[in-house]
């Protein structure tokens, strides 16, 4: 029992369960899943579907944070990749052709990777602080996306592209399968090979890991490139959901939500150990919180206030000072009980 | 005899310059920013022909008054080695709150101090999280940014028009300068005063020197017996007060408050401060540099609107400039490390 209570995923899971219970009590329809045709509908299914872009971005963010970095440019990369994909499809004579769509997606994700690699170059080779290195792209990226679409919101009609975010496979949203695949892939690469351990080593002590023969430069570079790929794919999902490349709205604030999801999941911002499962729980917690806020009738613009409260609570729980304060009071109580026992 | 004399003479010829450079090493980035600003001015004048007019130059100060004030506050925080992402949102919130009070008939003599205090409260909250709970400045100010943005929307989802004459006076008054048709508004005077006071505080007060010491090495500063905790908290409070003041100035500038005001301003502010030569690691930089950084930002914006090009180019070029300056900073830091 104690082992379960002190497990590091205990708090994130408790938070998520508490949210779901509160939601279920407040509106019993929250957990109901209805079947229409061969597709499932319901608030929970919506959460699974809507969380896909955040899931992809958070996985990339988690890897970057693990190397003691941070990637602020993910939202901008989403905007660029959405703009690239939609501009290609819009310009092609066969927007409904699967080959065209796959090609457009491939190019958009590739550009996401290049942008991520550029961040990695600045951080790992030039030695710029991660916040600033990615800030550059965050500033410039949306401008680039606007230039690609010519300042307009490009809209398209393409059935295969629409399927990405709005399609269903065996009753569940296709986007959900995309995020499952991403989680499985990241977990496989990071945990079934030594890469995850090496990444953590770089984050825990870059100098020591370099002296131990870890190629930290390549690992950091790869982390940002991976984040770029995942953000690029998230941009596809986002633009497929609206079938429009809105360079200003795509991925707005997603970097902050992703950082929050990673931290909620128990990965420290100081780098080092990361948990894929924790990040997944973090993403679902945020998505459930957002759905709750919407249900409460709070204007979505006020929603950041609730997230701020969530952030403060989480960082206070993680704070060493508060922990030592709590343990000190606990220890202060213990000698008394032992004396009584004697 | 002559053979000894020759190298001495040679050293004398370059001596003052070398001595100047080595003693004023931290000023080099500021001069670089100034050179860049002059370069943009000259290029703009050569390209457009009517770029360096009194009207354009006066408008530069007018349009960016709020950014000057924000950049001053940000400079304090960055000098301690921290960062404040909340400034844009706090500016929006104080602006909204102030505008709603004014609409309800509260006199501006009460509203303006309340706005400054609100800003200070946000700064203090960030400072407490950073200093007492070891939260990273990035995350603490991020939470404040979320909170302030949400609160701004809570005040009202739509923009609130401000009709108080005292507030609008700050913007509408044009004080004509002697030569040509230069003019300055009270908001511009406020911005310049803030820069001046901050520069004096940083250079000549104990608090200012402590800020630099913290940024240089917090541990050493603490061992020297400097009031690290108090000064760091105060740096965030200064940034918060500046955000509140920027809220006043921006409300006067637009004649209305809108909860979406200042989206992305925190990034513009950081970019301006960095372009102005302040090291992001803390400990080195000047308020005057940040002022030049804002001028560079404003001039680029003006030049792009002169060209009739899309405003998205502003962010792209500011991003590229930021990159250039950060890389140059890296090289400077690497060189001084070697020394």
XYZ file of C-alpha atoms in Angstrom:
681
model
C 0.000 0.000 0.000
C 2.783 2.389 0.954
C 4.571 1.554 -2.275
C 1.507 2.581 -4.233
C 1.056 5.777 -2.222
C 4.639 6.915 -2.671
C 4.827 5.998 -6.363
C 5.805 9.045 -8.353
C 2.777 8.769 -10.615
C 0.467 8.708 -7.599
C -0.254 12.449 -7.572
C -0.870 12.860 -11.313
C -3.202 9.858 -11.376
C -5.026 11.064 -8.266
C -5.522 14.466 -9.862
C -6.918 12.957 -13.053
C -9.229 10.560 -11.208
C -10.450 13.358 -8.956
C -11.253 15.502 -11.986
C -13.167 12.686 -13.661
C -15.116 11.914 -10.469
C -16.031 15.588 -9.980
C -17.155 15.777 -13.596
C -19.219 12.618 -13.312
C -20.995 13.886 -10.198
C -21.618 17.298 -11.736
C -22.952 15.879 -14.991
C -23.580 12.144 -15.194
C -23.542 12.382 -18.987
C -19.773 12.942 -18.767
C -18.947 9.229 -18.747
C -21.730 8.186 -21.090
C -20.699 6.925 -24.485
C -23.341 6.682 -27.189
C -23.090 4.714 -30.381
C -24.253 6.361 -33.577
C -23.876 4.101 -36.526
C -20.506 2.492 -35.920
C -18.987 5.530 -34.235
C -18.729 6.307 -30.545
C -19.688 9.710 -29.183
C -19.411 11.300 -25.757
C -17.387 13.760 -23.730
C -14.710 11.172 -22.979
C -14.340 10.344 -26.668
C -14.026 14.070 -27.388
C -11.233 14.302 -24.859
C -9.434 11.394 -26.537
C -9.799 13.090 -29.913
C -9.017 16.678 -28.930
C -5.995 15.724 -26.883
C -4.094 14.324 -29.872
C -2.186 17.511 -30.900
C -1.297 18.288 -27.292
C -0.208 14.683 -26.784
C 2.233 14.802 -29.693
C 3.643 18.174 -28.668
C 3.956 17.153 -25.018
C 5.893 14.001 -25.895
C 8.418 16.093 -27.801
C 8.508 18.658 -25.016
C 9.151 15.907 -22.492
C 12.233 14.697 -24.353
C 13.550 18.251 -24.708
C 12.886 19.076 -21.039
C 14.676 15.889 -20.070
C 17.860 17.291 -21.639
C 17.489 20.413 -19.453
C 16.021 22.315 -22.361
C 12.709 23.809 -23.295
C 11.043 24.245 -26.670
C 8.925 27.371 -26.972
C 8.662 27.132 -30.742
C 6.287 24.162 -30.966
C 3.232 26.337 -31.574
C 5.007 28.215 -34.349
C 6.163 24.928 -35.898
C 2.543 23.722 -35.819
C 1.479 26.860 -37.654
C 4.213 26.424 -40.273
C 3.515 22.746 -40.898
C -0.227 23.354 -41.197
C 0.393 26.214 -43.597
C 2.796 24.138 -45.722
C 0.490 21.124 -45.936
C -2.600 23.139 -46.804
C -0.815 25.326 -49.325
C 0.483 22.226 -51.122
C -2.935 20.553 -51.164
C -4.623 23.804 -52.143
C -2.234 24.209 -55.072
C -2.473 20.648 -56.336
C -5.023 19.689 -58.988
C -6.036 16.558 -57.099
C -6.766 17.516 -53.487
C -8.710 14.333 -52.875
C -5.918 12.051 -54.002
C -4.391 10.089 -51.111
C -0.924 10.380 -52.656
C -1.137 14.181 -52.758
C -2.219 14.345 -49.135
C 0.471 11.945 -47.944
C 3.095 13.881 -49.892
C 1.937 17.169 -48.389
C 1.977 15.697 -44.898
C 5.423 14.246 -45.472
C 6.851 17.579 -46.626
C 5.180 19.468 -43.758
C 6.538 17.064 -41.141
C 9.973 17.201 -42.766
C 9.927 20.992 -42.473
C 8.906 20.587 -38.830
C 11.945 18.382 -38.346
C 14.238 20.910 -40.047
C 12.933 23.682 -37.792
C 13.474 21.469 -34.754
C 16.985 20.633 -35.959
C 17.645 24.366 -36.302
C 16.694 24.808 -32.618
C 18.956 21.890 -31.773
C 21.805 23.453 -33.719
C 21.480 26.714 -31.780
C 21.343 24.945 -28.427
C 23.825 22.118 -28.904
C 26.383 23.666 -31.241
C 26.196 27.434 -30.764
C 25.397 27.073 -27.072
C 22.498 29.515 -26.881
C 20.156 29.104 -23.896
C 17.202 26.903 -24.907
C 14.592 29.518 -23.930
C 16.129 32.108 -26.227
C 17.098 29.766 -29.028
C 13.525 28.574 -29.373
C 12.140 32.059 -28.705
C 13.721 33.152 -31.975
C 11.707 30.609 -33.903
C 8.624 31.309 -31.819
C 8.804 34.950 -32.892
C 9.731 34.348 -36.502
C 7.828 31.099 -37.130
C 4.319 32.529 -37.150
C 5.493 35.283 -39.461
C 6.864 32.663 -41.827
C 3.592 30.728 -41.656
C 1.683 33.903 -42.531
C 3.985 34.481 -45.487
C 3.419 30.923 -46.730
C -0.343 31.388 -46.755
C 0.030 34.933 -48.085
C -1.583 36.413 -44.984
C -4.848 34.584 -45.622
C -6.454 31.655 -43.901
C -6.120 28.937 -46.501
C -9.081 26.584 -46.526
C -9.283 23.349 -48.489
C -11.600 20.510 -49.350
C -9.843 17.205 -49.150
C -11.454 14.040 -47.845
C -8.245 12.176 -46.941
C -6.862 15.205 -45.117
C -10.107 15.687 -43.236
C -9.923 12.060 -42.143
C -6.769 12.782 -40.090
C -8.633 14.597 -37.324
C -12.275 13.874 -38.037
C -12.238 10.309 -39.305
C -13.153 7.199 -37.340
C -11.540 3.762 -37.281
C -13.335 0.863 -35.547
C -15.571 3.295 -33.712
C -12.821 5.492 -32.296
C -11.413 8.772 -33.678
C -8.438 8.322 -35.993
C -6.591 11.119 -34.168
C -6.675 8.976 -31.028
C -4.839 6.199 -32.854
C -2.271 8.732 -34.010
C -1.558 9.755 -30.434
C -1.458 6.120 -29.293
C 1.032 5.379 -32.051
C 3.154 8.370 -31.038
C 3.150 7.327 -27.376
C 4.053 3.742 -28.305
C 6.820 4.888 -30.639
C 8.360 7.284 -28.137
C 8.115 4.731 -25.320
C 9.664 2.069 -27.548
C 12.573 4.202 -28.738
C 13.301 5.792 -25.389
C 12.704 2.848 -23.089
C 13.566 -0.216 -25.154
C 16.882 1.245 -26.253
C 19.547 3.044 -24.248
C 18.513 6.387 -25.735
C 16.199 7.251 -22.870
C 18.856 6.615 -20.249
C 21.409 8.603 -22.240
C 18.947 11.486 -22.613
C 18.366 11.490 -18.862
C 22.118 11.361 -18.252
C 22.602 14.471 -20.381
C 19.858 16.229 -18.432
C 21.107 15.199 -14.997
C 24.685 16.302 -15.578
C 25.766 17.363 -19.058
C 29.430 17.635 -18.148
C 29.648 14.287 -16.386
C 27.807 12.504 -19.164
C 30.135 14.065 -21.727
C 33.140 12.848 -19.740
C 31.543 9.415 -19.529
C 31.494 9.302 -23.303
C 27.876 10.211 -24.004
C 27.577 12.219 -27.177
C 25.454 14.883 -25.553
C 25.590 17.174 -28.571
C 23.934 14.640 -30.843
C 21.387 13.680 -28.204
C 20.335 17.279 -27.592
C 20.151 17.877 -31.321
C 18.013 14.793 -31.758
C 15.688 15.808 -28.927
C 14.852 19.119 -30.590
C 14.480 17.457 -33.996
C 12.073 14.911 -32.464
C 10.108 17.736 -30.884
C 9.972 19.416 -34.287
C 8.654 16.261 -35.977
C 5.972 15.765 -33.339
C 4.962 19.436 -33.457
C 4.826 19.223 -37.244
C 2.462 16.287 -37.028
C 0.398 18.082 -34.391
C 0.096 20.979 -36.834
C -1.355 18.581 -39.418
C -3.910 17.288 -36.923
C -4.864 20.808 -35.872
C -5.321 22.112 -39.393
C -7.183 18.952 -40.382
C -9.637 19.549 -37.546
C -10.577 22.978 -38.903
C -9.580 22.288 -42.522
C -7.952 25.714 -42.444
C -4.422 27.020 -41.943
C -4.927 29.797 -39.425
C -1.350 30.889 -38.768
C -2.286 33.049 -35.803
C -4.485 30.601 -33.949
C -2.749 27.303 -34.742
C -1.000 26.017 -31.651
C -1.409 29.270 -29.767
C -0.190 28.744 -26.181
C 0.284 25.030 -26.835
C 3.898 25.295 -25.687
C 2.651 26.390 -22.290
C 0.028 23.646 -22.095
C 2.639 21.097 -23.124
C 5.110 22.279 -20.498
C 2.327 22.107 -17.939
C 1.376 18.581 -19.047
C 4.965 17.401 -18.736
C 5.391 18.980 -15.304
C 2.007 17.663 -14.129
C 3.186 14.205 -15.137
C 6.067 14.449 -12.719
C 8.984 15.270 -15.019
C 11.121 17.957 -13.430
C 11.890 21.116 -15.351
C 15.443 20.794 -14.112
C 15.898 17.990 -16.598
C 16.821 14.378 -16.054
C 14.325 11.620 -15.342
C 11.199 11.627 -17.431
C 8.130 9.434 -17.521
C 6.122 8.799 -20.655
C 3.147 7.512 -18.670
C 3.191 10.625 -16.512
C 3.118 12.890 -19.539
C 0.177 10.954 -20.997
C -1.694 11.402 -17.713
C -0.722 15.063 -17.643
C -2.165 15.604 -21.113
C -5.452 13.912 -20.223
C -5.638 15.916 -16.995
C -5.293 19.196 -18.882
C -7.766 18.136 -21.543
C -10.280 17.068 -18.875
C -9.724 20.346 -17.038
C -10.385 22.264 -20.239
C -13.543 20.285 -20.883
C -14.640 20.933 -17.274
C -14.039 24.658 -17.603
C -16.079 24.749 -20.803
C -18.863 22.765 -19.140
C -18.962 25.169 -16.196
C -19.945 27.848 -18.666
C -16.808 29.845 -18.041
C -15.881 31.800 -21.167
C -12.963 29.954 -22.731
C -10.943 33.165 -22.579
C -11.013 33.057 -18.777
C -9.785 29.441 -18.769
C -6.096 30.454 -18.414
C -6.896 31.599 -14.876
C -7.719 28.019 -13.846
C -4.566 26.764 -15.503
C -2.557 29.355 -13.590
C -4.011 28.022 -10.352
C -3.152 24.483 -11.483
C 0.417 25.498 -12.323
C 0.933 27.186 -8.959
C -0.416 24.187 -7.050
C 1.793 21.802 -9.010
C 4.991 23.809 -8.612
C 4.303 24.311 -4.911
C 3.890 20.557 -4.478
C 7.170 20.025 -6.329
C 8.935 22.750 -4.379
C 11.701 21.347 -2.165
C 11.118 24.028 0.438
C 7.483 23.152 0.951
C 8.373 19.457 1.041
C 11.008 19.949 3.690
C 8.557 22.083 5.641
C 5.971 19.300 5.497
C 8.442 16.558 6.414
C 9.813 18.696 9.239
C 6.389 19.093 10.764
C 5.818 15.371 10.267
C 9.130 14.582 11.934
C 8.399 17.059 14.668
C 5.313 15.045 15.468
C 6.975 11.666 15.303
C 9.389 11.828 18.295
C 6.419 12.553 20.526
C 4.598 9.435 19.432
C 7.713 7.307 19.863
C 8.175 8.651 23.360
C 4.625 7.789 24.172
C 5.238 4.306 22.805
C 8.258 3.904 25.032
C 67.168 53.945 -25.796
C 65.220 54.508 -28.967
C 64.453 50.819 -29.254
C 62.739 50.954 -25.876
C 60.900 54.106 -26.789
C 59.361 52.792 -29.970
C 57.062 50.103 -28.523
C 55.980 52.478 -25.785
C 54.921 55.047 -28.316
C 53.087 52.393 -30.257
C 51.275 51.306 -27.139
C 50.364 54.899 -26.439
C 48.728 55.290 -29.810
C 46.329 52.401 -29.180
C 46.448 52.537 -25.391
C 43.502 54.805 -24.686
C 41.277 52.905 -27.063
C 42.343 49.554 -25.650
C 41.952 50.761 -22.106
C 38.561 52.178 -22.962
C 37.473 48.906 -24.529
C 38.718 46.741 -21.677
C 37.189 48.952 -19.004
C 33.929 49.450 -20.827
C 33.624 45.881 -22.123
C 30.062 45.616 -20.862
C 29.114 48.705 -22.878
C 30.215 47.167 -26.199
C 26.859 45.450 -26.882
C 25.085 48.755 -26.225
C 27.305 50.501 -28.746
C 26.655 47.659 -31.172
C 22.909 48.220 -30.775
C 23.368 51.955 -31.222
C 25.406 51.377 -34.377
C 22.662 49.089 -35.648
C 20.036 51.720 -34.916
C 21.995 54.389 -36.802
C 22.522 51.938 -39.647
C 18.779 51.296 -39.893
C 18.127 55.056 -39.811
C 20.623 55.696 -42.602
C 19.384 52.773 -44.669
C 15.789 53.875 -44.174
C 16.593 57.453 -45.165
C 18.532 56.288 -48.233
C 15.771 53.916 -49.288
C 12.637 55.951 -48.600
C 14.006 59.500 -48.740
C 11.456 60.761 -46.219
C 12.249 58.431 -43.329
C 14.138 60.704 -40.939
C 11.449 63.308 -40.510
C 10.489 64.895 -37.165
C 7.081 63.311 -37.515
C 8.406 59.759 -37.801
C 10.961 60.173 -35.015
C 8.413 61.695 -32.653
C 5.954 58.937 -33.456
C 8.618 56.380 -32.560
C 8.562 57.494 -28.949
C 4.798 57.925 -28.942
C 3.962 54.516 -30.382
C 6.387 52.591 -28.220
C 6.086 54.429 -24.905
C 4.578 51.374 -23.192
C 7.343 49.162 -24.568
C 10.050 51.440 -23.112
C 8.479 51.124 -19.682
C 8.099 47.344 -19.952
C 11.680 46.989 -21.169
C 12.971 48.900 -18.143
C 11.194 46.535 -15.748
C 12.328 43.508 -17.732
C 15.923 44.757 -17.580
C 15.864 44.662 -13.771
C 14.598 41.090 -13.766
C 16.949 39.850 -16.477
C 19.903 41.492 -14.698
C 19.212 39.250 -11.692
C 19.302 36.275 -14.028
C 15.532 35.817 -14.096
C 12.850 36.416 -16.684
C 9.327 37.844 -16.530
C 6.872 36.495 -19.082
C 3.871 38.102 -17.408
C 4.422 41.741 -18.415
C 2.140 41.800 -21.461
C -0.731 40.081 -19.667
C -0.323 42.187 -16.517
C -0.378 45.290 -18.700
C -3.642 44.084 -20.255
C -5.198 43.216 -16.897
C -4.276 46.465 -15.140
C -5.515 48.329 -18.202
C -8.839 46.483 -18.138
C -9.273 46.863 -14.393
C -8.393 50.551 -14.519
C -10.725 51.183 -17.430
C -13.617 49.456 -15.656
C -13.016 51.564 -12.522
C -12.906 54.730 -14.622
C -16.144 53.718 -16.321
C -17.746 53.384 -12.883
C -16.756 56.951 -12.107
C -13.790 56.366 -9.804
C -11.462 59.386 -10.062
C -8.234 58.771 -11.967
C -6.226 59.968 -8.959
C -7.239 56.714 -7.268
C -7.335 54.477 -10.343
C -3.742 55.040 -11.442
C -2.175 54.146 -8.059
C -4.467 51.108 -7.890
C -3.198 49.977 -11.296
C 0.414 50.377 -10.189
C -0.294 48.459 -6.976
C -1.952 45.649 -8.927
C 1.156 45.378 -11.077
C 3.318 45.371 -7.968
C 1.193 42.578 -6.488
C 1.768 40.403 -9.548
C 5.500 41.116 -9.401
C 5.591 40.283 -5.701
C 3.750 37.001 -6.262
C 6.277 35.967 -8.916
C 9.151 37.035 -6.691
C 7.842 35.024 -3.733
C 7.398 31.914 -5.867
C 10.914 32.318 -7.268
C 12.671 33.243 -4.068
C 10.908 31.211 -1.394
C 9.703 28.173 -3.314
C 12.559 27.747 -5.771
C 10.182 27.885 -8.725
C 11.964 28.735 -11.955
C 11.316 32.364 -12.946
C 10.115 31.116 -16.313
C 7.357 28.984 -14.770
C 6.396 31.397 -12.000
C 5.942 34.273 -14.421
C 4.165 31.947 -16.839
C 1.582 31.212 -14.153
C 1.234 34.937 -13.519
C 0.771 35.498 -17.246
C -2.034 32.912 -17.399
C -3.655 34.375 -14.303
C -3.473 37.970 -15.502
C -4.817 37.091 -18.947
C -7.704 35.164 -17.442
C -8.472 37.991 -15.008
C -8.393 40.518 -17.841
C -11.126 38.550 -19.588
C -12.987 38.219 -16.322
C -13.234 42.017 -16.051
C -14.887 42.135 -19.439
C -14.819 40.102 -22.632
C -15.128 43.235 -24.759
C -13.088 46.371 -24.901
C -13.897 49.198 -22.485
C -13.760 52.722 -23.827
C -11.984 55.277 -21.675
C -13.373 58.785 -21.710
C -11.666 60.222 -18.631
C -10.055 63.482 -19.786
C -6.986 63.183 -17.515
C -6.037 59.810 -18.989
C -6.656 60.875 -22.566
C -4.692 64.066 -21.896
C -1.582 61.907 -21.424
C -1.807 60.956 -25.048
C -3.494 63.817 -26.846
C -1.269 66.618 -25.620
C 1.434 67.404 -28.126
C 4.236 69.422 -26.611
C 5.985 71.021 -29.574
C 9.776 71.050 -29.575
C 11.755 74.041 -30.761
C 13.396 72.796 -33.960
C 11.088 71.677 -36.741
C 7.926 69.864 -35.825
C 9.265 67.524 -33.171
C 6.714 66.843 -30.493
C 6.457 64.792 -27.354
C 3.430 63.574 -25.435
C 3.164 63.187 -21.646
C 3.319 59.408 -22.196
C 6.651 59.872 -23.935
C 7.899 62.022 -21.064
C 6.802 59.330 -18.591
C 8.676 56.701 -20.605
C 11.871 58.770 -20.728
C 11.592 59.590 -17.010
C 11.249 55.891 -16.185
C 14.368 55.145 -18.220
C 16.271 57.962 -16.516
C 15.250 57.024 -12.973
C 15.977 53.341 -13.596
C 19.398 54.136 -15.059
C 20.283 56.260 -12.019
C 18.973 53.634 -9.590
C 20.957 50.850 -11.246
C 24.151 52.890 -11.446
C 24.224 54.786 -8.187
C 22.183 53.058 -5.494
C 22.994 50.116 -3.275
C 19.928 48.305 -4.628
C 21.198 48.758 -8.190
C 24.631 47.395 -7.408
C 23.069 44.449 -5.567
C 21.028 43.627 -8.679
C 24.220 43.388 -10.727
C 25.917 41.365 -7.990
C 23.053 38.853 -7.887
C 23.185 38.429 -11.640
C 26.962 38.023 -11.562
C 26.924 35.350 -8.897
C 24.054 34.949 -6.474
C 26.050 32.771 -4.076
C 28.860 35.304 -3.824
C 26.403 38.130 -3.384
C 24.814 36.293 -0.482
C 28.196 35.525 1.112
C 29.125 39.186 0.789
C 26.165 39.940 2.995
C 24.147 41.710 0.330
C 20.373 41.664 0.788
C 19.801 39.111 -1.983
C 16.284 38.049 -1.045
C 14.957 41.578 -0.683
C 16.620 42.869 -3.856
C 15.428 39.968 -5.972
C 11.858 40.367 -4.758
C 12.139 44.081 -5.421
C 13.366 43.466 -8.977
C 10.171 41.530 -9.751
C 8.084 44.195 -8.031
C 9.768 46.846 -10.189
C 8.867 44.827 -13.272
C 5.293 44.515 -12.032
C 4.980 48.235 -11.321
C 6.380 48.958 -14.777
C 3.752 46.631 -16.252
C 1.070 48.521 -14.331
C 2.403 51.849 -15.555
C 2.546 50.473 -19.080
C -1.118 49.574 -18.579
C -1.881 53.233 -17.859
C 0.146 54.441 -20.838
C -1.255 51.858 -23.226
C -4.822 52.618 -22.137
C -4.167 56.294 -22.828
C -2.568 55.383 -26.161
C -5.485 53.353 -27.473
C -8.211 55.279 -25.630
C -9.699 51.936 -24.652
C -8.768 48.708 -22.936
C -9.050 45.339 -24.582
C -8.303 42.069 -22.794
C -6.225 40.845 -25.739
C -3.900 43.855 -25.509
C -0.239 43.047 -25.330
C -0.398 39.517 -26.738
C 3.203 38.551 -27.410
C 4.475 41.804 -25.921
C 6.549 39.873 -23.402
C 8.527 38.412 -26.292
C 8.976 41.804 -27.962
C 10.173 43.175 -24.639
C 12.683 40.391 -24.092
C 13.902 40.781 -27.664
C 14.367 44.529 -27.197
C 16.270 44.033 -23.933
C 18.553 41.415 -25.463
C 19.177 43.489 -28.583
C 20.043 46.327 -26.207
C 22.942 44.273 -24.924
C 21.686 42.840 -21.630
C 23.073 39.378 -20.990
C 20.331 36.828 -20.406
C 22.500 35.121 -17.815
C 22.244 38.298 -15.783
C 24.801 40.610 -14.296
C 25.551 42.694 -17.345
C 23.455 45.229 -19.190
C 22.060 48.730 -19.051
C 18.651 50.337 -19.108
C 19.922 52.719 -21.776
C 20.723 49.673 -23.901
C 17.157 48.415 -23.497
C 15.922 51.838 -24.601
C 18.018 51.579 -27.736
C 16.693 48.049 -28.206
C 13.123 49.360 -28.159
C 14.103 52.079 -30.624
C 15.538 49.390 -32.933
C 12.303 47.404 -32.616
C 10.143 50.455 -33.266
C 12.225 51.599 -36.217
C 12.034 48.198 -37.870
C 8.274 48.248 -37.397
C 8.055 51.727 -38.914
C 10.309 50.789 -41.818
C 8.177 47.753 -42.595
C 4.990 49.787 -42.588
C 6.765 52.328 -44.825
C 7.476 49.545 -47.280
C 3.842 48.546 -47.125
C 5.011 45.022 -46.424
C 3.107 42.597 -44.245
C 3.581 43.224 -40.504
C 4.550 39.584 -40.084
C 7.944 40.706 -41.374
C 8.412 42.701 -38.136
C 8.406 39.548 -36.047
C 10.623 37.742 -38.561
C 13.241 40.481 -38.638
C 13.130 41.006 -34.879
C 13.556 37.247 -34.469
C 16.569 37.257 -36.775
C 18.088 40.272 -34.988
C 17.545 38.549 -31.666
C 19.360 35.531 -33.020
C 22.253 37.646 -34.278
C 22.652 39.403 -30.937
C 22.381 36.244 -28.880
C 25.095 34.606 -30.954
C 27.297 37.701 -30.604
C 26.660 37.583 -26.834
C 27.714 33.946 -26.797
C 30.975 34.842 -28.474
C 31.622 37.715 -26.024
C 30.889 35.500 -23.022
C 33.060 32.702 -24.412
C 35.931 35.155 -24.899
C 35.682 36.626 -21.418
C 35.514 33.102 -19.979
C 38.798 32.314 -21.674
C 40.315 35.402 -20.165
